[in-house]
Short mmCIF file of N, CA and C in Angstrom, two decimals:
data_model
loop_
_atom_site.label_atom_id
_atom_site.label_comp_id
_atom_site.label_asym_id
_atom_site.label_seq_id
_atom_site.Cartn_x
_atom_site.Cartn_y
_atom_site.Cartn_z
N MET A 1 -0.94 15.12 9.97
CA MET A 1 -0.36 13.98 8.99
C MET A 1 1.39 14.11 9.43
N GLN A 2 1.56 13.05 9.15
CA GLN A 2 2.68 12.34 9.67
C GLN A 2 3.29 11.66 8.09
N ILE A 3 4.48 12.70 7.70
CA ILE A 3 4.73 12.51 6.90
C ILE A 3 6.39 11.47 7.01
N ARG A 4 7.29 10.57 6.41
CA ARG A 4 7.87 9.88 6.81
C ARG A 4 8.57 8.77 5.02
N ARG A 5 10.09 9.15 5.79
CA ARG A 5 10.73 9.23 3.99
C ARG A 5 11.11 7.02 4.49
N ALA A 6 11.73 6.09 3.40
CA ALA A 6 12.06 5.32 3.58
C ALA A 6 12.29 4.96 2.07
N ASP A 7 13.86 4.86 1.85
CA ASP A 7 14.21 4.35 0.65
C ASP A 7 14.32 2.33 0.34
N ASP A 8 13.96 1.43 0.56
CA ASP A 8 13.62 0.52 0.32
C ASP A 8 13.00 -0.18 0.89
N VAL A 9 12.71 -1.95 0.49
CA VAL A 9 11.76 -2.66 1.70
C VAL A 9 11.78 -2.32 2.77
N PRO A 10 12.97 -2.97 3.03
CA PRO A 10 12.46 -2.64 5.06
C PRO A 10 13.12 -1.63 5.92
N SER A 11 13.32 0.00 4.61
CA SER A 11 13.15 0.54 5.69
C SER A 11 11.54 0.61 5.63
N ILE A 12 11.30 0.83 4.66
CA ILE A 12 9.10 1.22 4.73
C ILE A 12 8.57 0.26 5.95
N PHE A 13 8.91 -1.48 5.59
CA PHE A 13 8.36 -1.95 6.86
C PHE A 13 8.58 -1.88 8.22
N ARG A 14 9.95 -1.20 8.66
CA ARG A 14 10.28 -0.43 9.83
C ARG A 14 9.00 0.89 10.05
N GLU A 15 8.79 1.79 9.06
CA GLU A 15 8.33 1.93 8.99
C GLU A 15 6.92 2.42 9.72
N ILE A 16 6.70 2.47 8.73
CA ILE A 16 5.26 1.41 9.07
C ILE A 16 5.09 0.99 10.43
N PHE A 17 5.25 0.05 10.71
CA PHE A 17 5.06 -0.98 11.84
C PHE A 17 5.48 0.29 13.09
N ASP A 18 6.79 0.98 13.19
CA ASP A 18 7.38 2.12 14.16
C ASP A 18 5.97 2.55 15.21
N LEU A 19 4.88 3.57 13.35
CA LEU A 19 4.25 4.57 13.31
C LEU A 19 2.94 3.43 13.55
N VAL A 20 2.85 2.34 13.71
CA VAL A 20 1.70 1.96 14.08
C VAL A 20 1.35 1.81 15.33
N LYS A 21 2.84 1.19 15.61
CA LYS A 21 3.30 0.85 17.19
C LYS A 21 3.29 2.37 18.27
N GLU A 22 3.61 3.57 17.16
CA GLU A 22 3.24 4.44 18.10
C GLU A 22 2.33 4.66 18.28
N ASP A 23 1.48 4.70 17.46
CA ASP A 23 0.09 4.68 17.54
C ASP A 23 -1.04 4.56 18.63
N ARG A 24 -0.64 3.10 17.86
CA ARG A 24 -1.70 1.94 18.97
C ARG A 24 -1.34 2.18 20.67
N ARG A 25 -0.87 3.30 20.89
CA ARG A 25 0.71 3.34 21.97
C ARG A 25 -0.79 4.91 22.71
N SER A 26 -0.87 5.12 21.94
CA SER A 26 -2.11 7.04 22.02
C SER A 26 -3.01 6.49 22.48
N PRO A 27 -3.83 7.36 23.57
CA PRO A 27 -5.78 6.83 23.56
C PRO A 27 -6.77 7.12 22.00
N ASP A 28 -5.88 8.17 21.28
CA ASP A 28 -6.94 7.49 20.32
C ASP A 28 -6.89 6.21 19.49
N GLY A 29 -5.22 5.57 19.45
CA GLY A 29 -5.61 4.29 18.98
C GLY A 29 -5.53 2.78 19.18
N GLU A 30 -5.65 3.07 20.61
CA GLU A 30 -6.63 2.28 21.69
C GLU A 30 -7.99 1.24 20.08
N GLY A 31 -8.35 -0.11 20.06
CA GLY A 31 -8.50 -1.12 19.20
C GLY A 31 -9.25 -0.41 17.86
N SER A 32 -8.28 -0.23 17.63
CA SER A 32 -7.68 0.27 16.21
C SER A 32 -7.75 -0.42 15.27
N VAL A 33 -7.46 -0.37 13.84
CA VAL A 33 -7.48 -1.31 12.92
C VAL A 33 -7.04 -0.71 11.60
N TYR A 34 -5.71 -0.99 11.37
CA TYR A 34 -5.39 -0.07 10.65
C TYR A 34 -4.25 -0.75 9.34
N TYR A 35 -5.38 0.23 7.99
CA TYR A 35 -5.40 -0.49 6.85
C TYR A 35 -4.29 0.85 6.00
N PHE A 36 -3.91 -0.50 5.03
CA PHE A 36 -3.31 0.90 4.13
C PHE A 36 -3.91 1.17 2.93
N ARG A 37 -3.21 2.14 1.60
CA ARG A 37 -3.11 2.66 0.36
C ARG A 37 -1.80 2.79 -0.33
N GLY A 38 -1.27 2.21 -1.13
CA GLY A 38 -0.40 2.56 -1.99
C GLY A 38 -0.69 3.53 -3.15
N GLU A 39 0.16 4.80 -3.60
CA GLU A 39 -0.21 5.08 -4.54
C GLU A 39 1.57 5.37 -5.20
N GLY A 40 1.95 5.09 -6.69
CA GLY A 40 2.59 5.35 -7.26
C GLY A 40 2.58 7.08 -7.84
N TRP A 41 4.11 7.54 -7.70
CA TRP A 41 3.41 8.61 -8.54
C TRP A 41 5.18 8.91 -8.96
N ASN A 42 5.14 10.01 -10.30
CA ASN A 42 6.35 9.88 -11.44
C ASN A 42 6.68 11.06 -11.29
N PHE A 43 7.72 11.53 -10.50
CA PHE A 43 7.82 12.74 -9.87
C PHE A 43 8.71 12.97 -11.32
N ASP A 44 9.48 13.31 -12.12
CA ASP A 44 9.77 13.11 -13.48
C ASP A 44 9.05 13.98 -14.72
N SER A 45 7.89 13.62 -14.28
CA SER A 45 6.24 14.57 -14.87
C SER A 45 6.15 15.49 -15.37
N PRO A 46 5.44 15.95 -16.29
CA PRO A 46 5.43 18.14 -16.42
C PRO A 46 3.95 17.78 -15.36
N GLY A 47 4.46 18.79 -15.25
CA GLY A 47 3.16 19.31 -13.87
C GLY A 47 3.46 18.94 -12.80
N SER A 48 4.05 18.09 -12.15
CA SER A 48 4.16 16.84 -11.72
C SER A 48 4.02 17.98 -9.98
N ILE A 49 3.30 17.53 -8.61
CA ILE A 49 3.10 17.90 -7.82
C ILE A 49 2.55 16.92 -7.13
N MET A 50 3.11 17.22 -5.81
CA MET A 50 3.86 16.21 -4.53
C MET A 50 1.89 15.44 -3.62
N PRO A 51 1.80 14.66 -4.48
CA PRO A 51 -0.24 14.01 -3.92
C PRO A 51 -0.32 14.42 -2.79
N MET A 52 0.28 15.24 -1.48
CA MET A 52 0.60 14.48 -0.22
C MET A 52 -0.33 15.62 -0.60
N THR A 53 -0.25 16.14 -1.17
CA THR A 53 -0.90 17.87 -0.85
C THR A 53 -2.30 18.09 -1.61
N ILE A 54 -2.56 16.79 -2.05
CA ILE A 54 -3.95 16.48 -2.27
C ILE A 54 -4.77 15.41 -2.05
N PRO A 55 -5.42 15.31 -0.92
CA PRO A 55 -6.07 13.57 -0.01
C PRO A 55 -6.67 12.94 -1.77
N PRO A 56 -6.38 11.81 -1.08
CA PRO A 56 -6.24 10.60 -1.69
C PRO A 56 -8.22 10.42 -2.44
N GLU A 57 -8.69 10.26 -3.85
CA GLU A 57 -9.87 9.37 -4.32
C GLU A 57 -10.09 9.05 -4.42
N PRO A 58 -10.90 8.63 -4.68
CA PRO A 58 -11.46 7.29 -5.79
C PRO A 58 -11.14 7.56 -7.80
N SER A 59 -10.40 6.11 -8.37
CA SER A 59 -10.70 6.74 -9.95
C SER A 59 -11.61 7.59 -10.58
N LEU A 60 -13.30 7.13 -9.96
CA LEU A 60 -14.08 7.60 -10.99
C LEU A 60 -14.06 8.58 -10.58
N PHE A 61 -13.54 9.19 -9.46
CA PHE A 61 -13.93 10.87 -9.42
C PHE A 61 -13.00 11.46 -9.88
N ARG A 62 -12.21 11.10 -10.99
CA ARG A 62 -10.96 11.63 -11.46
C ARG A 62 -11.09 12.16 -12.88
N GLY A 63 -12.40 12.43 -13.04
CA GLY A 63 -13.20 13.13 -14.78
C GLY A 63 -13.63 11.66 -14.94
N TYR A 64 -14.57 11.10 -13.98
CA TYR A 64 -14.94 9.72 -14.47
C TYR A 64 -16.34 10.08 -14.14
N LEU A 65 -16.69 10.78 -13.02
CA LEU A 65 -17.66 10.24 -12.46
C LEU A 65 -19.11 10.64 -13.49
N GLU A 66 -19.12 11.64 -14.76
CA GLU A 66 -19.96 11.43 -15.14
C GLU A 66 -20.67 10.27 -15.92
N HIS A 67 -19.75 9.89 -16.00
CA HIS A 67 -19.70 8.44 -16.79
C HIS A 67 -20.20 7.44 -15.97
N GLU A 68 -20.81 7.23 -15.00
CA GLU A 68 -20.54 6.52 -14.45
C GLU A 68 -21.24 4.61 -14.58
N SER A 69 -22.95 6.06 -14.96
CA SER A 69 -23.31 5.04 -15.00
C SER A 69 -23.60 3.56 -15.72
N GLU A 70 -22.99 5.00 -16.71
CA GLU A 70 -22.34 3.34 -18.01
C GLU A 70 -21.06 2.79 -17.62
N ILE A 71 -20.11 2.44 -17.24
CA ILE A 71 -18.78 1.99 -16.42
C ILE A 71 -19.60 0.88 -15.72
N PHE A 72 -20.96 1.21 -14.88
CA PHE A 72 -21.69 0.02 -13.60
C PHE A 72 -21.59 -0.93 -15.08
N ASN A 73 -23.15 -0.06 -15.89
CA ASN A 73 -23.78 -0.96 -16.64
C ASN A 73 -22.60 -1.84 -17.88
N GLU A 74 -21.80 -1.48 -18.36
CA GLU A 74 -20.64 -2.54 -19.53
C GLU A 74 -20.04 -3.16 -18.09
N ALA A 75 -19.75 -2.49 -17.34
CA ALA A 75 -19.52 -4.45 -16.07
C ALA A 75 -20.47 -5.52 -16.37
N ILE A 76 -21.44 -4.88 -15.82
CA ILE A 76 -21.63 -6.14 -15.32
C ILE A 76 -22.52 -6.80 -17.02
N ARG A 77 -22.52 -6.52 -18.03
CA ARG A 77 -22.93 -6.95 -19.57
C ARG A 77 -21.41 -7.37 -19.70
N THR A 78 -20.40 -7.27 -19.40
CA THR A 78 -19.66 -8.07 -19.47
C THR A 78 -19.51 -9.81 -19.10
N PHE A 79 -19.21 -8.85 -17.56
CA PHE A 79 -19.62 -10.20 -17.11
C PHE A 79 -20.57 -10.40 -16.36
N PRO A 80 -21.43 -10.64 -16.93
CA PRO A 80 -22.68 -11.49 -16.11
C PRO A 80 -22.58 -12.15 -15.35
N GLN A 81 -21.69 -13.36 -15.48
CA GLN A 81 -21.80 -14.87 -14.90
C GLN A 81 -20.91 -13.63 -13.32
N GLN A 82 -19.94 -13.19 -13.70
CA GLN A 82 -19.60 -12.48 -11.96
C GLN A 82 -20.26 -12.44 -10.89
N PHE A 83 -21.26 -11.08 -11.45
CA PHE A 83 -22.82 -10.37 -11.07
C PHE A 83 -23.26 -11.09 -10.40
N LYS A 84 -23.57 -12.17 -11.12
CA LYS A 84 -24.86 -12.85 -10.77
C LYS A 84 -25.34 -12.34 -9.38
N ASN A 85 -24.61 -13.06 -7.97
CA ASN A 85 -24.47 -13.22 -6.85
C ASN A 85 -23.91 -12.59 -5.93
N ASP A 86 -24.39 -11.28 -6.35
CA ASP A 86 -23.77 -10.19 -5.86
C ASP A 86 -24.96 -9.20 -5.37
N ARG A 87 -25.45 -9.12 -3.99
CA ARG A 87 -26.87 -8.84 -3.45
C ARG A 87 -26.64 -7.10 -3.98
N THR A 88 -25.74 -6.66 -3.30
CA THR A 88 -25.59 -5.73 -3.03
C THR A 88 -24.94 -4.40 -4.12
N THR A 89 -24.96 -3.14 -4.36
CA THR A 89 -24.29 -2.30 -5.27
C THR A 89 -22.92 -2.20 -4.69
N PHE A 90 -22.80 -2.44 -3.36
CA PHE A 90 -21.56 -2.40 -2.94
C PHE A 90 -20.37 -3.89 -2.91
N GLU A 91 -21.24 -4.79 -3.48
CA GLU A 91 -20.61 -5.91 -3.40
C GLU A 91 -20.45 -6.18 -5.39
N LYS A 92 -21.39 -5.25 -5.73
CA LYS A 92 -21.38 -4.46 -7.34
C LYS A 92 -19.71 -4.25 -7.44
N LEU A 93 -19.57 -3.45 -6.91
CA LEU A 93 -18.55 -2.09 -6.86
C LEU A 93 -17.30 -2.65 -6.53
N ALA A 94 -17.69 -3.25 -5.65
CA ALA A 94 -15.69 -4.35 -5.10
C ALA A 94 -15.25 -4.59 -5.89
N ARG A 95 -16.53 -5.79 -7.35
CA ARG A 95 -15.92 -7.04 -8.27
C ARG A 95 -15.75 -5.71 -9.09
N MET A 96 -16.32 -4.84 -9.78
CA MET A 96 -15.71 -4.37 -10.29
C MET A 96 -14.57 -3.39 -10.56
N ARG A 97 -13.45 -3.65 -9.01
CA ARG A 97 -12.86 -2.94 -8.42
C ARG A 97 -11.36 -3.67 -8.84
N HIS A 98 -12.14 -5.66 -8.97
CA HIS A 98 -11.46 -6.63 -9.27
C HIS A 98 -11.07 -6.67 -10.54
N TYR A 99 -12.09 -6.00 -11.29
CA TYR A 99 -12.02 -6.44 -12.98
C TYR A 99 -11.11 -4.97 -13.16
N GLY A 100 -10.95 -3.66 -12.43
CA GLY A 100 -10.20 -3.17 -12.82
C GLY A 100 -11.00 -1.59 -13.68
N TYR A 101 -12.37 -1.79 -13.07
CA TYR A 101 -13.05 -0.04 -13.53
C TYR A 101 -13.04 0.49 -12.56
N LYS A 102 -13.64 2.04 -13.09
CA LYS A 102 -12.99 2.79 -12.34
C LYS A 102 -14.40 2.82 -10.90
N THR A 103 -14.35 2.83 -10.43
CA THR A 103 -15.53 3.24 -8.91
C THR A 103 -15.36 3.76 -8.37
N ARG A 104 -16.65 4.26 -7.53
CA ARG A 104 -16.72 5.14 -6.16
C ARG A 104 -15.41 5.06 -4.58
N LEU A 105 -15.45 3.92 -4.74
CA LEU A 105 -14.99 2.98 -3.74
C LEU A 105 -12.90 3.10 -3.98
N LEU A 106 -12.44 3.91 -2.30
CA LEU A 106 -10.55 4.01 -2.04
C LEU A 106 -10.31 2.60 -2.10
N ASP A 107 -9.86 1.85 -2.49
CA ASP A 107 -8.95 1.31 -2.31
C ASP A 107 -8.48 1.34 -1.38
N VAL A 108 -8.05 0.91 -0.28
CA VAL A 108 -7.46 0.70 0.62
C VAL A 108 -7.10 -1.39 0.85
N SER A 109 -5.82 -2.25 2.38
CA SER A 109 -6.04 -2.95 2.07
C SER A 109 -5.30 -3.02 3.43
N PRO A 110 -5.80 -4.91 4.44
CA PRO A 110 -5.14 -4.56 5.56
C PRO A 110 -3.33 -4.44 5.48
N LYS A 111 -3.07 -5.09 4.62
CA LYS A 111 -1.91 -5.63 4.39
C LYS A 111 -0.73 -3.87 3.51
N ILE A 112 0.68 -4.83 3.96
CA ILE A 112 1.52 -3.50 3.79
C ILE A 112 1.98 -4.22 2.22
N THR A 113 2.16 -5.55 2.08
CA THR A 113 2.33 -6.07 0.89
C THR A 113 1.28 -5.51 -0.25
N THR A 114 0.37 -5.00 -0.07
CA THR A 114 -0.38 -4.76 -1.75
C THR A 114 -0.27 -3.46 -1.59
N ALA A 115 -0.62 -2.44 -0.45
CA ALA A 115 -0.03 -1.10 -0.37
C ALA A 115 1.05 -0.75 -0.81
N LEU A 116 2.49 -1.70 -1.28
CA LEU A 116 3.47 -1.62 -1.68
C LEU A 116 3.34 -1.73 -3.40
N ALA A 117 1.89 -3.07 -3.56
CA ALA A 117 1.65 -3.07 -4.49
C ALA A 117 1.02 -1.98 -5.91
N MET A 118 0.34 -1.70 -5.18
CA MET A 118 -0.44 -0.43 -5.47
C MET A 118 0.27 0.39 -6.33
N ILE A 119 1.16 1.14 -5.67
CA ILE A 119 2.35 1.95 -5.59
C ILE A 119 3.23 1.54 -6.93
N LEU A 120 3.44 -0.10 -7.17
CA LEU A 120 3.98 0.10 -8.38
C LEU A 120 2.56 -0.76 -9.36
N GLN A 121 2.02 -0.15 -10.12
CA GLN A 121 0.76 -1.25 -10.93
C GLN A 121 0.99 0.03 -11.94
N PRO A 122 0.77 0.07 -13.01
CA PRO A 122 1.21 0.05 -13.87
C PRO A 122 0.57 1.69 -14.68
N ASP A 123 0.75 2.73 -14.98
CA ASP A 123 0.91 3.26 -15.55
C ASP A 123 -0.25 3.50 -16.22
N GLU A 124 -1.11 4.32 -16.03
CA GLU A 124 -2.23 4.39 -17.06
C GLU A 124 -1.95 4.73 -18.39
N LYS A 125 -1.22 6.23 -18.71
CA LYS A 125 -1.19 6.95 -19.63
C LYS A 125 -0.19 5.99 -20.68
N ASN A 126 1.61 5.22 -19.91
CA ASN A 126 2.12 4.99 -20.64
C ASN A 126 2.13 3.75 -20.89
N ASP A 127 1.08 3.51 -19.72
CA ASP A 127 1.27 1.60 -20.20
C ASP A 127 3.05 0.93 -19.63
N LYS A 128 3.65 1.97 -18.53
CA LYS A 128 4.86 0.45 -18.45
C LYS A 128 4.37 1.54 -16.81
N HIS A 129 5.82 0.41 -16.34
CA HIS A 129 5.59 1.16 -14.66
C HIS A 129 6.52 2.50 -14.26
N LEU A 130 6.13 2.59 -12.97
CA LEU A 130 6.31 4.27 -12.69
C LEU A 130 8.15 3.12 -11.81
N ASP A 131 8.46 4.81 -11.39
CA ASP A 131 9.28 4.54 -10.97
C ASP A 131 9.03 3.99 -9.58
N GLU A 132 10.42 3.95 -8.85
CA GLU A 132 9.80 2.77 -7.49
C GLU A 132 9.73 4.73 -6.30
N THR A 133 8.78 5.46 -6.79
CA THR A 133 8.17 6.11 -5.97
C THR A 133 6.66 6.92 -5.60
N GLY A 134 6.85 6.84 -4.30
CA GLY A 134 5.44 6.55 -4.10
C GLY A 134 5.10 6.66 -3.06
N PHE A 135 3.59 6.71 -1.80
CA PHE A 135 3.36 6.72 -0.95
C PHE A 135 2.48 6.30 -0.66
N ILE A 136 2.60 5.32 0.95
CA ILE A 136 1.82 4.83 1.72
C ILE A 136 0.60 5.31 3.07
N HIS A 137 -0.63 6.02 2.61
CA HIS A 137 -1.29 6.04 3.38
C HIS A 137 -1.46 5.24 4.08
N VAL A 138 -1.91 5.47 5.75
CA VAL A 138 -2.02 4.74 6.72
C VAL A 138 -3.24 5.10 7.62
N TYR A 139 -4.67 4.33 7.51
CA TYR A 139 -5.98 4.90 8.13
C TYR A 139 -6.11 4.15 9.46
N ARG A 140 -5.99 4.74 10.02
CA ARG A 140 -6.18 4.46 11.52
C ARG A 140 -7.59 3.99 11.47
N VAL A 141 -8.56 3.13 11.53
CA VAL A 141 -10.52 2.41 12.08
C VAL A 141 -10.70 2.34 12.99
N LYS A 142 -11.84 2.96 14.06
CA LYS A 142 -11.35 2.75 15.18
C LYS A 142 -12.34 0.71 15.24
N GLU A 143 -12.42 -0.39 16.34
CA GLU A 143 -13.15 -1.93 15.42
C GLU A 143 -14.35 -2.12 15.24
N GLU A 144 -15.39 -0.98 16.77
CA GLU A 144 -16.18 -0.68 15.94
C GLU A 144 -16.89 -0.05 15.50
N ARG A 145 -16.13 0.07 14.56
CA ARG A 145 -16.97 1.29 12.76
C ARG A 145 -16.92 -0.24 12.22
N ILE A 146 -16.43 -0.84 11.62
CA ILE A 146 -15.84 -1.62 11.01
C ILE A 146 -16.92 -2.07 11.18
N LYS A 147 -18.05 -2.79 9.72
CA LYS A 147 -19.37 -3.21 9.54
C LYS A 147 -18.27 -4.22 8.93
N TYR A 148 -19.34 -5.42 8.12
CA TYR A 148 -19.23 -6.77 7.09
C TYR A 148 -19.60 -7.27 6.58
N SER A 149 -20.10 -7.58 5.23
CA SER A 149 -21.03 -8.16 4.77
C SER A 149 -21.88 -8.85 5.66
N THR A 150 -21.06 -10.23 6.35
CA THR A 150 -22.07 -10.95 6.54
C THR A 150 -22.85 -10.38 7.80
N GLY A 151 -22.71 -9.77 8.45
CA GLY A 151 -23.50 -8.55 9.42
C GLY A 151 -22.22 -8.42 10.93
N ASP A 152 -22.86 -7.95 11.35
CA ASP A 152 -22.22 -7.17 12.85
C ASP A 152 -21.80 -8.67 13.32
N PRO A 153 -19.93 -9.38 14.07
CA PRO A 153 -19.54 -10.33 14.59
C PRO A 153 -20.29 -10.94 16.38
#
């Protein structure tokens, strides 16, 4: 795990581009695609711990796992028309994330700007924006491991 610090948006982009560029030069980086996950963190909160010490996990695993079935059924009951063409559980879970439901999916994006937006999402407890402290996780995935819903290219 490599931790880099950046204090403004241009520095964030520069650090991530440099990290990806360095990684692509390594033998492991060849033929890889990169995804990003932003996590906001309020270090002023009582009992705050540095989130880099614990791995990112889907929102469902943060105290909601025993309610997964109810959350799933409630989403489909609330938005039946939006889910009617979803054929697989994965498609339903992805749509549930779109509507803000907690699922077992970990949100990542191929866009750094989306990861930045994840950092600035409202805090669930206080319904206000966090300060601009956060982390962007960079994930390397071998291109041949990526599967598409429409089948492999």
